[in-house]
PDB file of C-alpha atoms in Angstrom:
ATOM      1  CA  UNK A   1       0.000   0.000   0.000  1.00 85.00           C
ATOM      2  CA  UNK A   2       2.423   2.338   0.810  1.00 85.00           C
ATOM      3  CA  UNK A   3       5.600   1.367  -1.661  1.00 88.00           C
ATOM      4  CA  UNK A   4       3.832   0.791  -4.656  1.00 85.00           C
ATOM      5  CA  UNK A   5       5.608  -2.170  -6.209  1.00 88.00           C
ATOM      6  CA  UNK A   6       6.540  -5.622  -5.155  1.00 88.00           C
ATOM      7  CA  UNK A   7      10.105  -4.578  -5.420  1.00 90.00           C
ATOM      8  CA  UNK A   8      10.246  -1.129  -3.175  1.00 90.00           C
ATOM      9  CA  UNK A   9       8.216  -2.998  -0.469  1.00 91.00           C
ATOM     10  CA  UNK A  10      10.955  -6.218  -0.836  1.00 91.00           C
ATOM     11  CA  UNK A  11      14.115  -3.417  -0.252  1.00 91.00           C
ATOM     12  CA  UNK A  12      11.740  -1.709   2.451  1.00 89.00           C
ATOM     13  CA  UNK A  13      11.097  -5.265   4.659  1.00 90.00           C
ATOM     14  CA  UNK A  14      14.342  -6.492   3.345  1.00 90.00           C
ATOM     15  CA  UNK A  15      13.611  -9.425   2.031  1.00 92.00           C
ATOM     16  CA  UNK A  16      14.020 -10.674  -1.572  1.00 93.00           C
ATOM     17  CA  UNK A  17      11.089 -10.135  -3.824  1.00 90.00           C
ATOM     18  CA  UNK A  18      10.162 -13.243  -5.358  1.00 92.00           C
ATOM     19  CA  UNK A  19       9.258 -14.450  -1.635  1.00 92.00           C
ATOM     20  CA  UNK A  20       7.361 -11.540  -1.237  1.00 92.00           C
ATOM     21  CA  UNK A  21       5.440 -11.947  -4.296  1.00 90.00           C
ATOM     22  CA  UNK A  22       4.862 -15.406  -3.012  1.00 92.00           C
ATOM     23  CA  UNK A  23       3.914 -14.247   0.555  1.00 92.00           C
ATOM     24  CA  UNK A  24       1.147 -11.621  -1.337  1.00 91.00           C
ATOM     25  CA  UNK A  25      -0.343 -14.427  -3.827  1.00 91.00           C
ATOM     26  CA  UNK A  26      -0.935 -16.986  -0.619  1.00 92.00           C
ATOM     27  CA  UNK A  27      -2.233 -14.386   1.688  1.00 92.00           C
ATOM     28  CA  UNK A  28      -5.194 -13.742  -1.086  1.00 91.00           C
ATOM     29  CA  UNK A  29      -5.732 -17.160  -1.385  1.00 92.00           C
ATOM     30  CA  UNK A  30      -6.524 -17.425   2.377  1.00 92.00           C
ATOM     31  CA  UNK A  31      -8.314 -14.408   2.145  1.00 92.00           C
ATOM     32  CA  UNK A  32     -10.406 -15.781  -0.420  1.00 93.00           C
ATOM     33  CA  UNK A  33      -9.992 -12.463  -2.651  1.00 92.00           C
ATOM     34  CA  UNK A  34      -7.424  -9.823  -4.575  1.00 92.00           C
ATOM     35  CA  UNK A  35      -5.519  -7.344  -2.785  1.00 92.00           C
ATOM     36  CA  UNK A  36      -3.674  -5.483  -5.700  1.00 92.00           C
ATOM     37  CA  UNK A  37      -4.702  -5.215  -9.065  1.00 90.00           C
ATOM     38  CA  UNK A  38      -0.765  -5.284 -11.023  1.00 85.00           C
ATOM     39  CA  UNK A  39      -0.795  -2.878 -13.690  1.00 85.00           C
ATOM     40  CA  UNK A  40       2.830  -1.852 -16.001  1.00 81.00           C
ATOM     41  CA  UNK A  41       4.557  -2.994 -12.652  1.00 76.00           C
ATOM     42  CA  UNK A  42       2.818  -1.191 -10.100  1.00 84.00           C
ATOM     43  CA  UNK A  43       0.271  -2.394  -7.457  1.00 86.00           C
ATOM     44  CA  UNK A  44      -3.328  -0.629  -7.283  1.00 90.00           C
ATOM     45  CA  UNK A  45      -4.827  -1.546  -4.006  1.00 92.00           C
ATOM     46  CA  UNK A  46      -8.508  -2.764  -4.646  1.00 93.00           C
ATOM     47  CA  UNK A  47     -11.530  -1.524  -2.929  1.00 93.00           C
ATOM     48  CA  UNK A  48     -10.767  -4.676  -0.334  1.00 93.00           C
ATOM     49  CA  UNK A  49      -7.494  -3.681   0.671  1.00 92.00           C
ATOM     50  CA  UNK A  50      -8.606  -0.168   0.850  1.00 92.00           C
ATOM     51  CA  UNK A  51     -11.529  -1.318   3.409  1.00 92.00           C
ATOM     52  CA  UNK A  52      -8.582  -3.263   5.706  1.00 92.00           C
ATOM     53  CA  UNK A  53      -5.638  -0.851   5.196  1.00 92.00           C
ATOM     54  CA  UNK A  54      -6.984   0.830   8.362  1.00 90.00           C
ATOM     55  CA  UNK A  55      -7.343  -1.972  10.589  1.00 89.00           C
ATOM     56  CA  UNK A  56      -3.909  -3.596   9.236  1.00 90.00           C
ATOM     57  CA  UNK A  57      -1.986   0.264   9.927  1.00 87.00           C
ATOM     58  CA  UNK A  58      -3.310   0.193  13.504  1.00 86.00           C
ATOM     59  CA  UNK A  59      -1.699  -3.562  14.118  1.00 88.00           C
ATOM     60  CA  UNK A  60       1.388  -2.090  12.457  1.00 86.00           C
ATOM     61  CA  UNK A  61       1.425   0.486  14.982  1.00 84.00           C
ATOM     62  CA  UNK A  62       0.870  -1.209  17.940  1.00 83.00           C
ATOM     63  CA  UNK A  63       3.639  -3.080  17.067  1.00 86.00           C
ATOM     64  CA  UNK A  64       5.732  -0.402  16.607  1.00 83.00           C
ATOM     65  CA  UNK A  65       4.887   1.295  19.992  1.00 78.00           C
ATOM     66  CA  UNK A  66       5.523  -2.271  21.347  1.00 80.00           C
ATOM     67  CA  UNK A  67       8.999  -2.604  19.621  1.00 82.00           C
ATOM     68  CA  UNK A  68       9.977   0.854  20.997  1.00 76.00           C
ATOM     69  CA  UNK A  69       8.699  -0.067  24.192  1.00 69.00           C
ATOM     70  CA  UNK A  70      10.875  -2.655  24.325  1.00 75.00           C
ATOM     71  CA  UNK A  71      14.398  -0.565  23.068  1.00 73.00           C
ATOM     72  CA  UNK A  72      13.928   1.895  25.707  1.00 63.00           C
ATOM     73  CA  UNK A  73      13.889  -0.670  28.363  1.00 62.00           C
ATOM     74  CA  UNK A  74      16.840  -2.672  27.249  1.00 66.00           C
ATOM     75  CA  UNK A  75      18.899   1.043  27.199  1.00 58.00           C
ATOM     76  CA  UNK A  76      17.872   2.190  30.070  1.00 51.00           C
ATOM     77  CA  UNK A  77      17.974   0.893  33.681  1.00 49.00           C
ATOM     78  CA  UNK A  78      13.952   2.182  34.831  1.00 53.00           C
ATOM     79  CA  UNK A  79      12.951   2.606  30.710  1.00 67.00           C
ATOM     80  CA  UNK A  80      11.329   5.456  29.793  1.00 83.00           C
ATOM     81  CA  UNK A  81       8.223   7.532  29.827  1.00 91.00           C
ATOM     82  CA  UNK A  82       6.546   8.916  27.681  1.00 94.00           C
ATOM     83  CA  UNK A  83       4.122  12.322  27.887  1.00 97.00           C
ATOM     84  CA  UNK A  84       2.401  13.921  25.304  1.00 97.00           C
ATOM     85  CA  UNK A  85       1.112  17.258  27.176  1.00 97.00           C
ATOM     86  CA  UNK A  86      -1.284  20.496  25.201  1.00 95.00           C
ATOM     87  CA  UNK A  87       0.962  23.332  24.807  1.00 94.00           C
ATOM     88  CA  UNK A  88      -0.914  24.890  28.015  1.00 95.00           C
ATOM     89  CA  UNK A  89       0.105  22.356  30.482  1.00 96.00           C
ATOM     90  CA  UNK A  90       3.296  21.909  28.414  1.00 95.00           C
ATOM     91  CA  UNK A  91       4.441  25.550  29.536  1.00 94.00           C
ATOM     92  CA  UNK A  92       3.029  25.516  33.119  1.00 95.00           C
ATOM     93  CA  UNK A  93       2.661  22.995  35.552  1.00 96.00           C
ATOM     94  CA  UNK A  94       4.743  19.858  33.322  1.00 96.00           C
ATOM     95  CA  UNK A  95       8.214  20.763  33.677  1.00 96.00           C
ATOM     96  CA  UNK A  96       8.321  20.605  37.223  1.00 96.00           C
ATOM     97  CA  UNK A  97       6.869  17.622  37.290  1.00 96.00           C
ATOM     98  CA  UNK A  98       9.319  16.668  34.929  1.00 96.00           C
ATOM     99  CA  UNK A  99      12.331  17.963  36.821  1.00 96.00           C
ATOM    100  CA  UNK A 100      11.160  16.109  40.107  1.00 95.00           C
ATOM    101  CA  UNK A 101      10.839  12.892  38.481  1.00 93.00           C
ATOM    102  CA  UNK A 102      14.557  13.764  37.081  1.00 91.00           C
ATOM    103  CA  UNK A 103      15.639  14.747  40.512  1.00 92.00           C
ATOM    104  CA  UNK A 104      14.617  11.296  42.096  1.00 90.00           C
ATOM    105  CA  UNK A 105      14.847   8.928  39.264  1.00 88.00           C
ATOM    106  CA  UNK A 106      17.782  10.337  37.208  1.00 86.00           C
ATOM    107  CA  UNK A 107      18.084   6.456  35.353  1.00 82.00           C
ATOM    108  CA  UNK A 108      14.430   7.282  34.243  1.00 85.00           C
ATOM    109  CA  UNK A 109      14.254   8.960  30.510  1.00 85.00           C
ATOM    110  CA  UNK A 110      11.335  10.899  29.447  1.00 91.00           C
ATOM    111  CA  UNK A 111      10.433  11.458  25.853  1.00 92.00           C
ATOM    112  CA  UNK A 112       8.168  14.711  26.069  1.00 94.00           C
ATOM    113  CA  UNK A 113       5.824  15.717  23.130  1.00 95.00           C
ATOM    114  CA  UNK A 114       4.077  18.868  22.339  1.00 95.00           C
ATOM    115  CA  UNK A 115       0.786  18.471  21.021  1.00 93.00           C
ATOM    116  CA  UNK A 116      -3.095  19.128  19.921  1.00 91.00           C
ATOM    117  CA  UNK A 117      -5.486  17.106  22.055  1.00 92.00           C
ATOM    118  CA  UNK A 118      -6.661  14.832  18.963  1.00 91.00           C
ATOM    119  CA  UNK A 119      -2.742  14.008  18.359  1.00 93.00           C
ATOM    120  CA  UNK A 120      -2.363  12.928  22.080  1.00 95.00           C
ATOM    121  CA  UNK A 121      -5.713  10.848  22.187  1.00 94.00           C
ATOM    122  CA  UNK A 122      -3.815   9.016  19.022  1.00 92.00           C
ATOM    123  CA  UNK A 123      -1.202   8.580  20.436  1.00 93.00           C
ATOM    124  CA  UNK A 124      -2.686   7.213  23.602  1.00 94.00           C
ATOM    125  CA  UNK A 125      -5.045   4.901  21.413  1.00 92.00           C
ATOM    126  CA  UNK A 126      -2.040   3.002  19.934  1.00 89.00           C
ATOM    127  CA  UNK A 127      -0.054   2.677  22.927  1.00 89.00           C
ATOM    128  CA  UNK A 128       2.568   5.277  21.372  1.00 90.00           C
ATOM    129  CA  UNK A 129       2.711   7.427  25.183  1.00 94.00           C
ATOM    130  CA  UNK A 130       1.990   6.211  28.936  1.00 94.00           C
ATOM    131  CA  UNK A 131       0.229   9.390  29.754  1.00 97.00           C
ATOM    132  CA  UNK A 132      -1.394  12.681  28.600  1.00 97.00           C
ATOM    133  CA  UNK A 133      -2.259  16.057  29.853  1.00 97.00           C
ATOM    134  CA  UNK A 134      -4.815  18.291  28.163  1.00 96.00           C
ATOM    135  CA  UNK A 135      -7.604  20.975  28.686  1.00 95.00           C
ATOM    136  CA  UNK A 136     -10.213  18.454  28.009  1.00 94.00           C
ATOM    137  CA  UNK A 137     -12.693  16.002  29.946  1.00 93.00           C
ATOM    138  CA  UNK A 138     -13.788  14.199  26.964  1.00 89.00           C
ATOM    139  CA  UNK A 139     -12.069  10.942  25.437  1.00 81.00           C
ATOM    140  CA  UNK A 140     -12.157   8.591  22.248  1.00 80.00           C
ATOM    141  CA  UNK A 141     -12.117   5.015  22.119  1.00 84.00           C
ATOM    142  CA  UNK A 142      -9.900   3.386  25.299  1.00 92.00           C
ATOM    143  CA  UNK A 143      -8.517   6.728  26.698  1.00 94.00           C
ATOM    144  CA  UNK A 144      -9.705   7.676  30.271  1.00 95.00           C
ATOM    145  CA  UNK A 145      -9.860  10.977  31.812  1.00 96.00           C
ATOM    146  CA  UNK A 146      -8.836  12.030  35.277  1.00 96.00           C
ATOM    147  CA  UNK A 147      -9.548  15.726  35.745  1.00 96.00           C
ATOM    148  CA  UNK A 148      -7.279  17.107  37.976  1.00 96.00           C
ATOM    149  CA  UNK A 149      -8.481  20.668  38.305  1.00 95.00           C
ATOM    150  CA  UNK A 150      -9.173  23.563  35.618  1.00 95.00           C
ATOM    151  CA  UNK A 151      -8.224  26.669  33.807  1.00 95.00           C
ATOM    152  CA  UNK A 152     -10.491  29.611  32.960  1.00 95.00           C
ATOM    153  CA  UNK A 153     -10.579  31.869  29.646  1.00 96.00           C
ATOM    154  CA  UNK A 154      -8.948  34.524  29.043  1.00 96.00           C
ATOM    155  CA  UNK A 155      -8.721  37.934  26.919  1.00 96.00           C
ATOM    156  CA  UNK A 156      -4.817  37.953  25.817  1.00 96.00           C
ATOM    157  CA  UNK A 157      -3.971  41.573  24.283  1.00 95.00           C
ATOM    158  CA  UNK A 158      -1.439  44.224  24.326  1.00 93.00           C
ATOM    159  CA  UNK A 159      -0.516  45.585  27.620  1.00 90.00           C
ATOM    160  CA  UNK A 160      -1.291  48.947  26.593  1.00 92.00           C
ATOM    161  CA  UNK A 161      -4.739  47.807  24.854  1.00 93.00           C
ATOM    162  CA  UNK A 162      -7.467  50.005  26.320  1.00 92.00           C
ATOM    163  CA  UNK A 163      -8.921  46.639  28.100  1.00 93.00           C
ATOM    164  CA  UNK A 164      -5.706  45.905  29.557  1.00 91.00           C
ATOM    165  CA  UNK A 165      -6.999  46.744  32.911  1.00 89.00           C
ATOM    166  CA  UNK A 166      -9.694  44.279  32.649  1.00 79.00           C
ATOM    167  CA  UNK A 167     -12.390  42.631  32.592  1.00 94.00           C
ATOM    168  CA  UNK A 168     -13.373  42.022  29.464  1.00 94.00           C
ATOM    169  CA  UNK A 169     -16.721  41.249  27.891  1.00 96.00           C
ATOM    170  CA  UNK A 170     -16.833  40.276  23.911  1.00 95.00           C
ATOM    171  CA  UNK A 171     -18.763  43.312  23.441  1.00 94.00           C
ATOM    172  CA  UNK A 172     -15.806  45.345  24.624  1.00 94.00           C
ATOM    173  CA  UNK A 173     -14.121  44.023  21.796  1.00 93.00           C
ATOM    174  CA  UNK A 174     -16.371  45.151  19.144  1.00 92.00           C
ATOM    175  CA  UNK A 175     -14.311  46.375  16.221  1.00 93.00           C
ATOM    176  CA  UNK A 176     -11.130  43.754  17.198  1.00 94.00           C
ATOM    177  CA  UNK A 177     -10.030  41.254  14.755  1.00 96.00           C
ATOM    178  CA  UNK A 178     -10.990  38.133  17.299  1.00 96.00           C
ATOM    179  CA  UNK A 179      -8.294  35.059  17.508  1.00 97.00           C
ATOM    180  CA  UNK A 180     -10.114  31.836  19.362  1.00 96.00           C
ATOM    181  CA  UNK A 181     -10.586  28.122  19.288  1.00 95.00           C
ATOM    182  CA  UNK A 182     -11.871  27.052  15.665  1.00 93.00           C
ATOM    183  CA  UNK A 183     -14.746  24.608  15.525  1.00 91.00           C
ATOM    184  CA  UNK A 184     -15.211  21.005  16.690  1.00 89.00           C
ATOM    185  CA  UNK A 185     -12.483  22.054  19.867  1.00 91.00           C
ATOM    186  CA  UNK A 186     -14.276  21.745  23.519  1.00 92.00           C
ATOM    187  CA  UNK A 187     -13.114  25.095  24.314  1.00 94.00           C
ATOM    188  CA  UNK A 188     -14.720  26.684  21.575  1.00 94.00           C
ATOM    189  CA  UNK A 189     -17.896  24.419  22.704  1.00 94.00           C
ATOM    190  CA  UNK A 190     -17.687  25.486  26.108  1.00 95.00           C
ATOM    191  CA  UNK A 191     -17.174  29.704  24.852  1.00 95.00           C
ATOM    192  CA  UNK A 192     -20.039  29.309  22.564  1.00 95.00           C
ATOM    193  CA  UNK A 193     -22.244  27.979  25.046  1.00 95.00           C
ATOM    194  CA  UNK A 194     -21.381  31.023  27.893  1.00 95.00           C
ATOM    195  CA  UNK A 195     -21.667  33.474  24.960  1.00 95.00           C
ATOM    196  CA  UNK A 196     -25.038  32.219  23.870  1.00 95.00           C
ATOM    197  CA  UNK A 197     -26.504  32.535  27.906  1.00 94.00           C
ATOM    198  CA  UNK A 198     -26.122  35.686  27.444  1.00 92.00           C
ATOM    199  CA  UNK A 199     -27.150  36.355  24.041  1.00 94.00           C
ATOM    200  CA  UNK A 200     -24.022  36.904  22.277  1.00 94.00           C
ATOM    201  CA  UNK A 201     -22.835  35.168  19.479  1.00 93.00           C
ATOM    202  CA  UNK A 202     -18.473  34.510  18.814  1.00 92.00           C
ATOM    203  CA  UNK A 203     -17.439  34.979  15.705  1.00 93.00           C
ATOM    204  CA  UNK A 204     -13.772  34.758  15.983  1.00 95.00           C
ATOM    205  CA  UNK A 205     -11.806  36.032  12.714  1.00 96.00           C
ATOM    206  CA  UNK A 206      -8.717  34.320  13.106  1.00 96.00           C
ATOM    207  CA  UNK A 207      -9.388  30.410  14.338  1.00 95.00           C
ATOM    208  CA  UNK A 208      -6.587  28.264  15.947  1.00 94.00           C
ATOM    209  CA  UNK A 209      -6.264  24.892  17.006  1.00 89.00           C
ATOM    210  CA  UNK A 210      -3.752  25.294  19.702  1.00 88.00           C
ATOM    211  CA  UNK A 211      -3.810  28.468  22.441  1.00 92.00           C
ATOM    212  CA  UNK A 212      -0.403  29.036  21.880  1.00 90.00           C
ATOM    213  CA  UNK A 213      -0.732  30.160  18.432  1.00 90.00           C
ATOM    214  CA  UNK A 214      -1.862  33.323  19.448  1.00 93.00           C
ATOM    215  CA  UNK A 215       1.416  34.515  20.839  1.00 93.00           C
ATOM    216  CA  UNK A 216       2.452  35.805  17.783  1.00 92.00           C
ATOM    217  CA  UNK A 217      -0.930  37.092  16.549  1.00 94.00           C
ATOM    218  CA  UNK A 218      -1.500  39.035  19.323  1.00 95.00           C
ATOM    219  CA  UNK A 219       2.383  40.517  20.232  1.00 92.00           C
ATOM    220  CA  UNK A 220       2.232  41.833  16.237  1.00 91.00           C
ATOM    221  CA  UNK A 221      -0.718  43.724  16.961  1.00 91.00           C
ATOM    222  CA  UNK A 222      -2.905  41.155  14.614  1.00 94.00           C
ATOM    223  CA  UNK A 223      -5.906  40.612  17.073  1.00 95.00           C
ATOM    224  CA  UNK A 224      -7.144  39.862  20.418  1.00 96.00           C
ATOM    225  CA  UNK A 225      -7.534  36.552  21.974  1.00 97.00           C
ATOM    226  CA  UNK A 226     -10.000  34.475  23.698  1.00 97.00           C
ATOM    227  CA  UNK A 227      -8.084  31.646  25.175  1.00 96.00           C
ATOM    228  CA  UNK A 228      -6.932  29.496  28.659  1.00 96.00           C
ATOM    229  CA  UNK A 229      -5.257  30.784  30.806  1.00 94.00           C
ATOM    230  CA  UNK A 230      -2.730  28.468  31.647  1.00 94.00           C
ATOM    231  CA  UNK A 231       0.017  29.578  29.260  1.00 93.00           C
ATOM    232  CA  UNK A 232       2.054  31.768  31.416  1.00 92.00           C
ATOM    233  CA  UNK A 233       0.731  34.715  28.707  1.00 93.00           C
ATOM    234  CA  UNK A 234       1.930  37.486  31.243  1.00 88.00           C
ATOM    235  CA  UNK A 235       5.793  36.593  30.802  1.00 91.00           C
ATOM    236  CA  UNK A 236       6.172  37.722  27.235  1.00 93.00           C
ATOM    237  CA  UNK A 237       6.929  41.172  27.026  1.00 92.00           C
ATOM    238  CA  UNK A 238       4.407  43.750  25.635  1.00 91.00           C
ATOM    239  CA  UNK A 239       1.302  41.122  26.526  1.00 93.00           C
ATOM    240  CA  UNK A 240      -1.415  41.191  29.023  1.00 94.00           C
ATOM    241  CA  UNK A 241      -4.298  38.131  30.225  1.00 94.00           C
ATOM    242  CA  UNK A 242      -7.446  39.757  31.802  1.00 96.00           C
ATOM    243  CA  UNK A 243     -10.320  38.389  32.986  1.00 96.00           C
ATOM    244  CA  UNK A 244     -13.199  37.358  30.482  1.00 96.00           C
ATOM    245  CA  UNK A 245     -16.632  37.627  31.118  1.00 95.00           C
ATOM    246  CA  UNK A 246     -19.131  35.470  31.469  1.00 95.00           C
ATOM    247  CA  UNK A 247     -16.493  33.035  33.237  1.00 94.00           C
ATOM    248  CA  UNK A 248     -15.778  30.045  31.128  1.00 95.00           C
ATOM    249  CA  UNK A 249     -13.547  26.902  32.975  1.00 95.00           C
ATOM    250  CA  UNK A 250     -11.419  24.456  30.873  1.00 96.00           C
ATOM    251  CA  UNK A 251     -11.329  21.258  32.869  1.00 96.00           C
ATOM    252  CA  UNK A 252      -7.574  20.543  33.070  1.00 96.00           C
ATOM    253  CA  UNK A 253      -7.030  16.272  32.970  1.00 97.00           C
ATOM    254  CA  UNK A 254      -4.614  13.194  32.933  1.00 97.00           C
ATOM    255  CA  UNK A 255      -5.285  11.067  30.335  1.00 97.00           C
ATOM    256  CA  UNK A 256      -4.322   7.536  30.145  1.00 97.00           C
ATOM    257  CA  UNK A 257      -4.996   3.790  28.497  1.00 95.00           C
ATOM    258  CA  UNK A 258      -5.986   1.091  30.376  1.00 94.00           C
ATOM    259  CA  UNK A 259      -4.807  -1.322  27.786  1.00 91.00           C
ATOM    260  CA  UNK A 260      -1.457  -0.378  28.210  1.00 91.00           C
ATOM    261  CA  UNK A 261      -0.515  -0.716  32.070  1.00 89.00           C
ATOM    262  CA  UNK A 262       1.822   1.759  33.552  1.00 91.00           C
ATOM    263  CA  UNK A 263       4.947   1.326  34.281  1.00 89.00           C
ATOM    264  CA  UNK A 264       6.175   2.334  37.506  1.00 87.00           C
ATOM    265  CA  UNK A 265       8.203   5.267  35.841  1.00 89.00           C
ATOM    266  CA  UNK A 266       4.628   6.215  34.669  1.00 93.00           C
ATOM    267  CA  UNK A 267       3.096   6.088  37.548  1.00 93.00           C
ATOM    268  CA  UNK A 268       5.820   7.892  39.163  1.00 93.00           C
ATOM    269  CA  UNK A 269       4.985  10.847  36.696  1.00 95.00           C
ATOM    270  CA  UNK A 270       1.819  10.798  36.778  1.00 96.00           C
ATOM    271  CA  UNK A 271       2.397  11.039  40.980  1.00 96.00           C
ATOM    272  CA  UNK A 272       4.366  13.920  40.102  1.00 96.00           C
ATOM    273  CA  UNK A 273       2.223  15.732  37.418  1.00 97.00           C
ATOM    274  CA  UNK A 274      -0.605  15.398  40.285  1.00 96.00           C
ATOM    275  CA  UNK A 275       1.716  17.024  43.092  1.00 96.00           C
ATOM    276  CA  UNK A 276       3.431  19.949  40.457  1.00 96.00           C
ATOM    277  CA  UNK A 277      -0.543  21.030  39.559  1.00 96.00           C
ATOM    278  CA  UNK A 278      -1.320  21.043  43.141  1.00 95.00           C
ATOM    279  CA  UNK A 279       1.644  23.589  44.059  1.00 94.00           C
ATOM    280  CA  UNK A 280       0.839  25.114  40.518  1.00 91.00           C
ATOM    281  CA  UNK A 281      -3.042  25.842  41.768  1.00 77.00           C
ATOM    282  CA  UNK A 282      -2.091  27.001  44.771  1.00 66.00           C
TER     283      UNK A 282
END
């Protein structure tokens, strides 16, 4: 499916390709139908394949996670853990947690990611990361949420904005090019549903899928954004974070997969992720 010929996938798996062309022509006679149609040398999957590709890439990939899984504990002497943390949490509360575990683990290595919520519930789904962190309470497929406390919206702008002072209601910002959430995000949800209690209706003009991506927006004098509050906004120069009414809470959560156990470097993180957004809170 993914080379295209007989002979790019033998190089690829490396094996020779006559044996592959044998391993292809007995698989679809226990399958009982054609996989590839062959055509001036090239494969064209057929509608079957294309129907099973899915299910066959996600055994592929547990596999892989399970392979990897397996390197990182034969190099090091606790293995290694794996987080894939929102850009919020990412830039708050994390790297303390992370430093702790460092400070009484040191043989422990973490492999950190930085990403959307859909690309850590992936992740999570395939058995690719122990944990997650992310402004969310809702899950797909296996993942389960543990909210561990929560974040409220905010109005990011420039600190000498006339709303800098604060607070701000969307009608203040009549007239402002508007940065938020785009659609299908549960912040956006949750905004849209505050907004409409009070008969107001967001239109944002410039829609993003992480909070962070306003940063630059805002700091060139682009816009004005509606967005958590977690991100430390306050510590880049020239920006301010006010208060944004009607209050809107982002549920802030551990997410994990009970069909992949933790290890107990996991569950020493996910002690210390619990303990960093306690001291964080408070």
């Amino acid at each position: 499916m993914r080379c295209g010929t007989v002979t790019a996938a033998a190089e690829a798996l490396n094996v020779s390709q006559p044996a592959l062309s044998q391993i292809l022509l007995h698989t679809e006679d226990s399958l009982g139908f054609k996989l590839f149609q062959r055509s001036r040398g090239r494969l064209y999957p057929t509608a079957e394949a294309n129907e099973l590709f899915p299910e066959a890439d996600r055994i592929f990939q547990d596999l892989e996670a399970l392979r990897k899984r397996a390197e990182e504990m034969r190099h090091t002497k606790a293995g290694a853990v794996r987080l894939a943390a929102s850009a919020p949490p990412s830039l708050s509360f994390v790297p303390s947690a992370i430093e702790a575990v460092r400070q009484g683990h040191p043989d422990i290595a973490v492999l950190s990611y930085v990403l959307p919520v859909e690309s850590i519930l992936t992740m999570l789904e395939h058995g690719r990361v122990g944990l997650g962190v992310a402004l969310t309470d809702q899950a797909s497929g296996p993942v389960e949420v543990n909210v561990i406390g929560e974040t409220q919206i905010v109005c990011v702008l420039p600190d000498t904005h006339p709303c800098a002072g604060g607070p701000v209601r969307l009608p203040d910002l009549t007239g402002e090019t508007l940065i938020s959430y785009r659609q299908g995000t549960q912040p956006r949800a949750l905004l849209t549903e505050a907004l409409e209690v009070e008969g107001l209706i967001l239109r944002p003009d410039i829609e993003i899928d992480m909070s962070f991506s306003a940063l630059a927006f805002v700091r060139s004098g682009l816009g004005v954004a509606l967005v958590d509050g977690l991100v430390p906004w306050r510590t880049f120069p020239g920006l301010s974070a006010v208060p944004f009414h009607p209050s809107v809470r982002l549920p802030v959560s551990l997410l994990t997969n009970p069909r992949y156990p933790l290890s107990a470097g996991h569950q020493t993180l996910k002690a210390s992720l619990i303990d960093a957004w306690t001291a964080f809170g408070s």
